[in-house]
């Protein structure tokens, strides 16, 4: 046989073998470089997340990815933009069900995206490495994907500050649903989201955001939204639902002393038949502080309320109002000694101390 012809297949075999060995070596090196949980590499757990329909397998994969947060977070974030190849979509829609089950993955794209979001939520602040990927997803043409990315950034909180500019842009142009998601996410980011304040205030005034949603976000950012007080007063007076009044009162309480103009409306609302609403309104008056002194008579009456949590919050509010709560001292003393609920007794004792110390400070001036 011609040696020249013999050498050609030998060379080809050697080249193919070399390529295979190199591929195996590279794959092995890549596998070894991955972080490991319970003897399994990160890629294994990502694949489990995407392909295993069982709840038990999913929970195992989720626990592993949460444990490997630093390395896993960016790759999990990419799942939020996962789209099924068109061929698989066609197979699902055209093939007989039995064939489709064999030929396509066990999970569809919607379920994979939902799982990715769930894992990031579980990671919380440990998902910080995913922030750049989530910020890129804010540009997705798909509204649902943008919404999931917004919520994911909210779970990460202050470490998502690089997303502030993109979230502000969404406040200006996105759907109402995504604006509703963007506001609390900006609030979760906190003081670093201060550039968003004028946009949140503007959206609130233009009724593009519910006042309550905007106020909660603004307060968490560290801004006292005085502009919201007239809107909340009107809302408090117009609300016919007890729970809506409770939410409005809670927002006024978050604003604190700047919500003093709302005190008369809050006093009127204390007549609410729902005990939880009365408790929330009393709490809000306490958060407003000394400027809520006009509420002392009605708060004193509520110290006799049948519900312990109304008595507790009324006592606490009187303490925070301070020296103007003096008329309530006799009844507070009775509660301190004889109320059947320990929380009420403690609140009354603390209120007595605050009122007396406020009176002493005033007389010492």
Short mmCIF file of C-alpha atoms in Angstrom, two decimals:
data_model
loop_
_atom_site.label_atom_id
_atom_site.label_comp_id
_atom_site.label_asym_id
_atom_site.label_seq_id
_atom_site.Cartn_x
_atom_site.Cartn_y
_atom_site.Cartn_z
CA UNK A 1 0.00 0.00 0.00
CA UNK A 2 1.16 3.52 -0.77
CA UNK A 3 2.56 5.07 2.42
CA UNK A 4 1.32 8.48 1.36
CA UNK A 5 -2.30 7.28 1.11
CA UNK A 6 -2.00 5.48 4.45
CA UNK A 7 -0.79 8.58 6.26
CA UNK A 8 -3.83 10.68 5.27
CA UNK A 9 -6.47 8.75 7.30
CA UNK A 10 -4.01 8.43 10.18
CA UNK A 11 -3.52 12.22 10.21
CA UNK A 12 -7.24 12.82 10.02
CA UNK A 13 -7.87 10.44 12.90
CA UNK A 14 -5.16 12.14 14.93
CA UNK A 15 -6.68 15.58 14.27
CA UNK A 16 -10.20 14.44 15.18
CA UNK A 17 -8.91 12.72 18.32
CA UNK A 18 -6.96 15.83 19.28
CA UNK A 19 -10.03 18.04 18.84
CA UNK A 20 -12.12 15.66 20.93
CA UNK A 21 -9.52 15.50 23.67
CA UNK A 22 -9.21 19.29 23.67
CA UNK A 23 -13.00 19.66 23.85
CA UNK A 24 -13.19 17.22 26.74
CA UNK A 25 -10.37 19.04 28.52
CA UNK A 26 -12.02 22.43 28.00
CA UNK A 27 -15.40 21.10 29.15
CA UNK A 28 -13.78 19.51 32.18
CA UNK A 29 -11.95 22.73 33.05
CA UNK A 30 -15.16 24.73 32.64
CA UNK A 31 -17.06 22.26 34.82
CA UNK A 32 -14.41 22.34 37.54
CA UNK A 33 -14.32 26.15 37.52
CA UNK A 34 -18.02 26.30 38.40
CA UNK A 35 -19.16 26.61 42.02
CA UNK A 36 -20.55 23.40 43.45
CA UNK A 37 -23.40 22.60 45.82
CA UNK A 38 -23.89 19.10 47.21
CA UNK A 39 -21.38 17.75 44.68
CA UNK A 40 -23.21 19.24 41.68
CA UNK A 41 -21.99 22.15 39.56
CA UNK A 42 -23.98 25.34 38.98
CA UNK A 43 -24.92 24.28 35.40
CA UNK A 44 -26.54 21.12 36.73
CA UNK A 45 -28.79 23.08 39.08
CA UNK A 46 -29.71 25.59 36.36
CA UNK A 47 -30.69 22.71 34.11
CA UNK A 48 -32.76 21.17 36.91
CA UNK A 49 -34.54 24.48 37.34
CA UNK A 50 -35.41 24.58 33.64
CA UNK A 51 -36.31 20.96 33.01
CA UNK A 52 -37.66 19.23 36.11
CA UNK A 53 -41.44 19.58 36.54
CA UNK A 54 -41.61 18.04 40.03
CA UNK A 55 -41.98 20.35 43.01
CA UNK A 56 -39.43 18.43 45.05
CA UNK A 57 -36.76 18.67 42.34
CA UNK A 58 -37.54 22.33 41.83
CA UNK A 59 -37.18 23.12 45.54
CA UNK A 60 -33.81 21.33 45.59
CA UNK A 61 -32.62 23.35 42.59
CA UNK A 62 -33.90 26.58 44.13
CA UNK A 63 -32.10 25.91 47.42
CA UNK A 64 -28.87 25.18 45.51
CA UNK A 65 -29.08 28.35 43.41
CA UNK A 66 -29.84 30.49 46.46
CA UNK A 67 -26.78 28.96 48.15
CA UNK A 68 -24.70 29.82 45.04
CA UNK A 69 -26.21 33.32 44.74
CA UNK A 70 -23.04 35.22 43.78
CA UNK A 71 -22.38 33.10 40.70
CA UNK A 72 -25.97 32.01 40.01
CA UNK A 73 -27.81 35.35 40.20
CA UNK A 74 -26.78 36.77 36.77
CA UNK A 75 -27.56 33.48 35.04
CA UNK A 76 -30.91 33.13 36.79
CA UNK A 77 -31.75 36.73 35.81
CA UNK A 78 -31.27 35.80 32.15
CA UNK A 79 -34.06 33.23 32.53
CA UNK A 80 -36.52 36.10 32.95
CA UNK A 81 -36.03 36.79 29.24
CA UNK A 82 -36.15 33.12 28.24
CA UNK A 83 -37.98 32.51 24.98
CA UNK A 84 -38.74 29.12 23.55
CA UNK A 85 -37.17 28.39 20.13
CA UNK A 86 -39.80 28.76 17.39
CA UNK A 87 -39.41 25.12 16.39
CA UNK A 88 -40.45 23.98 19.87
CA UNK A 89 -43.46 26.30 19.80
CA UNK A 90 -44.54 24.82 16.45
CA UNK A 91 -44.09 21.26 17.75
CA UNK A 92 -46.18 22.04 20.85
CA UNK A 93 -49.00 23.48 18.73
CA UNK A 94 -48.98 21.05 15.78
CA UNK A 95 -47.73 17.66 16.99
CA UNK A 96 -50.00 15.11 18.70
CA UNK A 97 -49.84 15.54 22.51
CA UNK A 98 -47.90 12.30 23.06
CA UNK A 99 -45.26 13.26 20.48
CA UNK A 100 -45.05 16.84 21.79
CA UNK A 101 -44.30 15.55 25.29
CA UNK A 102 -41.40 13.48 23.97
CA UNK A 103 -39.99 16.08 21.58
CA UNK A 104 -40.18 19.20 23.74
CA UNK A 105 -38.76 20.14 27.17
CA UNK A 106 -40.84 19.37 30.23
CA UNK A 107 -41.32 23.05 31.09
CA UNK A 108 -42.57 25.82 28.84
CA UNK A 109 -40.98 29.28 28.66
CA UNK A 110 -43.60 30.85 30.91
CA UNK A 111 -42.88 28.39 33.72
CA UNK A 112 -39.11 28.79 33.34
CA UNK A 113 -39.42 32.59 33.61
CA UNK A 114 -41.69 32.24 36.66
CA UNK A 115 -39.17 29.96 38.36
CA UNK A 116 -36.32 32.35 37.61
CA UNK A 117 -38.21 35.19 39.22
CA UNK A 118 -39.07 33.05 42.24
CA UNK A 119 -35.40 32.14 42.77
CA UNK A 120 -34.28 35.78 42.57
CA UNK A 121 -36.96 36.74 45.07
CA UNK A 122 -35.68 34.06 47.43
CA UNK A 123 -32.11 35.36 47.00
CA UNK A 124 -33.19 38.88 48.04
CA UNK A 125 -30.25 41.21 48.57
CA UNK A 126 -27.88 38.33 47.70
CA UNK A 127 -29.10 38.64 44.11
CA UNK A 128 -27.08 41.87 43.71
CA UNK A 129 -24.86 40.36 40.97
CA UNK A 130 -28.03 40.08 38.84
CA UNK A 131 -28.65 43.85 38.83
CA UNK A 132 -26.93 44.58 35.46
CA UNK A 133 -28.90 41.77 33.79
CA UNK A 134 -32.17 42.98 35.35
CA UNK A 135 -31.48 46.57 34.23
CA UNK A 136 -31.04 45.30 30.66
CA UNK A 137 -34.38 43.51 30.94
CA UNK A 138 -36.06 46.85 31.70
CA UNK A 139 -35.56 47.55 27.98
CA UNK A 140 -37.38 44.36 26.96
CA UNK A 141 -40.23 44.88 24.45
CA UNK A 142 -42.31 42.51 26.57
CA UNK A 143 -44.26 44.29 29.31
CA UNK A 144 -44.48 41.21 31.54
CA UNK A 145 -40.71 40.71 31.42
CA UNK A 146 -40.18 44.37 32.35
CA UNK A 147 -42.57 43.96 35.27
CA UNK A 148 -40.74 40.89 36.56
CA UNK A 149 -37.40 42.70 36.28
CA UNK A 150 -38.79 45.69 38.20
CA UNK A 151 -39.99 43.44 41.02
CA UNK A 152 -36.68 41.59 41.07
CA UNK A 153 -34.82 44.88 41.57
CA UNK A 154 -37.19 45.72 44.41
CA UNK A 155 -36.26 42.53 46.27
CA UNK A 156 -32.58 43.43 45.92
CA UNK A 157 -33.22 46.88 47.44
CA UNK A 158 -30.45 49.47 48.01
CA UNK A 159 -27.91 47.44 46.04
CA UNK A 160 -30.03 48.03 42.92
CA UNK A 161 -29.24 51.77 42.86
CA UNK A 162 -27.75 51.57 39.34
CA UNK A 163 -31.32 50.92 38.12
CA UNK A 164 -32.69 54.29 39.30
CA UNK A 165 -32.35 56.11 35.96
CA UNK A 166 -34.01 53.24 34.07
CA UNK A 167 -36.85 53.05 36.60
CA UNK A 168 -37.44 56.80 36.29
CA UNK A 169 -37.71 56.34 32.52
CA UNK A 170 -40.35 53.65 33.07
CA UNK A 171 -42.32 56.02 35.31
CA UNK A 172 -42.58 58.34 32.33
CA UNK A 173 -43.47 55.92 29.55
CA UNK A 174 -44.47 52.44 30.73
CA UNK A 175 -47.87 50.89 31.37
CA UNK A 176 -49.85 51.79 34.48
CA UNK A 177 -49.17 48.30 35.89
CA UNK A 178 -45.41 48.68 35.54
CA UNK A 179 -45.48 52.20 36.98
CA UNK A 180 -47.23 50.68 39.99
CA UNK A 181 -44.31 48.23 40.28
CA UNK A 182 -41.60 50.86 39.68
CA UNK A 183 -42.70 53.14 42.55
CA UNK A 184 -42.28 50.59 45.39
CA UNK A 185 -39.03 49.39 43.83
CA UNK A 186 -37.66 52.94 43.95
CA UNK A 187 -38.83 53.08 47.57
CA UNK A 188 -37.01 49.82 48.32
CA UNK A 189 -33.79 51.27 46.86
CA UNK A 190 -34.12 54.07 49.42
CA UNK A 191 -32.19 57.37 49.59
CA UNK A 192 -30.15 56.51 46.48
CA UNK A 193 -33.42 56.88 44.53
CA UNK A 194 -33.72 60.57 45.48
CA UNK A 195 -33.52 61.66 41.79
CA UNK A 196 -36.90 59.95 41.31
CA UNK A 197 -38.72 62.23 43.78
CA UNK A 198 -39.96 64.88 41.27
CA UNK A 199 -41.14 62.15 38.89
CA UNK A 200 -43.05 60.33 41.64
CA UNK A 201 -44.64 63.59 42.80
CA UNK A 202 -45.58 64.49 39.22
CA UNK A 203 -47.07 61.03 38.56
CA UNK A 204 -49.07 61.32 41.79
CA UNK A 205 -50.42 64.78 40.92
CA UNK A 206 -51.36 63.66 37.40
CA UNK A 207 -53.13 60.62 38.87
CA UNK A 208 -50.82 58.29 36.97
CA UNK A 209 -49.94 56.69 40.30
CA UNK A 210 -52.30 56.11 43.24
CA UNK A 211 -51.46 58.63 45.97
CA UNK A 212 -50.92 55.88 48.54
CA UNK A 213 -48.42 54.05 46.31
CA UNK A 214 -46.48 57.25 45.61
CA UNK A 215 -46.44 58.34 49.27
CA UNK A 216 -45.11 55.02 50.52
CA UNK A 217 -42.31 55.13 47.94
CA UNK A 218 -41.44 58.77 48.68
CA UNK A 219 -41.28 58.19 52.43
CA UNK A 220 -38.97 55.19 52.00
CA UNK A 221 -36.71 57.31 49.81
CA UNK A 222 -36.53 59.82 52.66
CA UNK A 223 -38.77 62.56 51.28
CA UNK A 224 -41.73 63.99 53.20
CA UNK A 225 -44.41 64.41 50.53
CA UNK A 226 -46.32 67.45 51.81
CA UNK A 227 -47.87 67.73 48.35
CA UNK A 228 -49.82 64.55 49.05
CA UNK A 229 -51.55 65.78 52.22
CA UNK A 230 -54.47 67.64 50.55
CA UNK A 231 -55.01 64.66 48.22
CA UNK A 232 -55.04 62.24 51.14
CA UNK A 233 -57.41 64.43 53.17
CA UNK A 234 -59.85 64.49 50.26
CA UNK A 235 -59.46 60.74 49.87
CA UNK A 236 -60.03 60.13 53.59
CA UNK A 237 -63.25 62.14 53.53
CA UNK A 238 -64.46 60.49 50.32
CA UNK A 239 -63.63 56.89 51.23
CA UNK A 240 -66.69 54.86 52.17
CA UNK A 241 -64.73 51.68 52.75
CA UNK A 242 -63.21 51.19 56.21
CA UNK A 243 -60.11 49.45 54.90
CA UNK A 244 -59.49 52.19 52.33
CA UNK A 245 -59.72 54.78 55.14
CA UNK A 246 -57.28 52.72 57.15
CA UNK A 247 -54.75 52.71 54.28
CA UNK A 248 -55.15 56.46 53.74
CA UNK A 249 -54.69 57.19 57.44
CA UNK A 250 -51.58 55.01 57.53
CA UNK A 251 -50.08 57.07 54.70
CA UNK A 252 -50.75 60.29 56.57
CA UNK A 253 -49.02 58.76 59.57
CA UNK A 254 -45.98 57.94 57.43
CA UNK A 255 -45.72 61.61 56.44
CA UNK A 256 -45.58 62.53 60.13
CA UNK A 257 -45.67 66.12 61.41
CA UNK A 258 -46.12 67.51 57.88
CA UNK A 259 -49.54 65.81 57.84
CA UNK A 260 -50.85 68.06 60.67
CA UNK A 261 -53.50 69.67 58.38
CA UNK A 262 -55.15 66.24 58.22
CA UNK A 263 -55.82 66.02 61.98
CA UNK A 264 -59.49 67.21 61.81
CA UNK A 265 -60.25 64.67 59.07
CA UNK A 266 -58.53 61.92 61.06
CA UNK A 267 -60.54 62.84 64.18
CA UNK A 268 -63.77 62.53 62.18
CA UNK A 269 -62.61 59.17 60.81
CA UNK A 270 -62.11 57.80 64.35
CA UNK A 271 -65.86 57.18 64.44
CA UNK A 272 -65.33 54.31 62.00
CA UNK A 273 -67.24 51.16 63.05
CA UNK A 274 -64.30 48.91 62.09
CA UNK A 275 -61.98 48.45 65.08
CA UNK A 276 -58.81 47.88 63.01
CA UNK A 277 -59.44 51.15 61.18
CA UNK A 278 -59.81 53.02 64.48
CA UNK A 279 -56.53 51.48 65.63
CA UNK A 280 -54.70 52.56 62.45
CA UNK A 281 -56.08 56.10 62.66
CA UNK A 282 -55.00 56.39 66.31
CA UNK A 283 -51.54 55.21 65.30
CA UNK A 284 -51.40 57.84 62.53
CA UNK A 285 -52.31 60.62 64.96
CA UNK A 286 -49.47 59.49 67.21
CA UNK A 287 -47.06 59.59 64.27
CA UNK A 288 -48.07 63.19 63.57
CA UNK A 289 -47.10 63.95 67.16
CA UNK A 290 -47.69 67.13 69.22
CA UNK A 291 -49.49 68.83 66.32
CA UNK A 292 -52.27 66.25 66.73
CA UNK A 293 -53.19 67.64 70.18
CA UNK A 294 -56.73 68.37 68.95
CA UNK A 295 -57.32 64.62 68.99
CA UNK A 296 -56.67 64.23 72.75
CA UNK A 297 -60.39 64.16 73.80
CA UNK A 298 -61.39 61.49 71.29
CA UNK A 299 -58.23 59.43 71.91
CA UNK A 300 -58.99 59.56 75.64
CA UNK A 301 -62.46 58.18 74.93
CA UNK A 302 -60.91 55.37 72.89
CA UNK A 303 -58.97 54.23 75.97
CA UNK A 304 -62.32 52.60 76.87
CA UNK A 305 -62.67 50.84 73.52
CA UNK A 306 -63.68 47.17 73.72
CA UNK A 307 -60.74 46.13 71.51
CA UNK A 308 -57.33 45.95 73.17
CA UNK A 309 -55.39 47.07 70.08
CA UNK A 310 -57.49 50.24 69.83
CA UNK A 311 -56.75 50.98 73.50
CA UNK A 312 -53.06 50.23 72.97
CA UNK A 313 -52.68 52.51 69.92
CA UNK A 314 -54.70 55.29 71.55
CA UNK A 315 -52.48 55.20 74.64
CA UNK A 316 -49.34 55.21 72.47
CA UNK A 317 -50.68 58.15 70.44
CA UNK A 318 -51.38 60.18 73.57
CA UNK A 319 -47.82 59.56 74.71
CA UNK A 320 -46.41 60.80 71.41
CA UNK A 321 -48.61 63.90 71.51
CA UNK A 322 -46.86 64.66 74.78
CA UNK A 323 -47.75 67.24 77.41
CA UNK A 324 -51.09 68.12 75.78
CA UNK A 325 -52.16 64.59 76.65
CA UNK A 326 -52.37 65.55 80.36
CA UNK A 327 -56.19 65.20 80.54
CA UNK A 328 -55.81 61.49 79.73
CA UNK A 329 -53.47 60.75 82.67
CA UNK A 330 -56.14 59.50 85.15
CA UNK A 331 -57.53 56.98 82.66
CA UNK A 332 -54.05 55.95 81.52
CA UNK A 333 -53.16 55.25 85.17
CA UNK A 334 -56.18 52.94 85.47
CA UNK A 335 -55.16 51.10 82.29
CA UNK A 336 -51.59 50.76 83.53
CA UNK A 337 -52.78 49.00 86.67
CA UNK A 338 -55.87 47.11 85.63
CA UNK A 339 -56.15 46.48 81.88
CA UNK A 340 -56.32 42.71 81.23
CA UNK A 341 -53.95 43.02 78.26
CA UNK A 342 -50.22 43.32 78.94
CA UNK A 343 -49.53 45.31 75.75
CA UNK A 344 -52.12 47.88 76.76
CA UNK A 345 -50.66 48.14 80.27
CA UNK A 346 -47.18 48.69 78.84
CA UNK A 347 -48.41 51.29 76.33
CA UNK A 348 -50.23 53.17 79.10
CA UNK A 349 -47.14 53.17 81.34
CA UNK A 350 -44.96 54.48 78.51
CA UNK A 351 -47.53 57.16 77.61
CA UNK A 352 -47.66 58.38 81.21
CA UNK A 353 -43.89 58.73 81.23
CA UNK A 354 -43.83 60.66 77.94
CA UNK A 355 -46.65 63.02 78.94
CA UNK A 356 -45.07 63.79 82.30
CA UNK A 357 -41.61 64.33 80.84
CA UNK A 358 -43.12 66.64 78.21
CA UNK A 359 -44.89 68.63 80.92
CA UNK A 360 -41.69 68.92 82.98
CA UNK A 361 -39.71 70.14 79.97
CA UNK A 362 -42.39 72.72 79.28
CA UNK A 363 -42.46 73.99 82.90
CA UNK A 364 -38.66 74.10 83.04
CA UNK A 365 -38.38 76.54 80.18
#
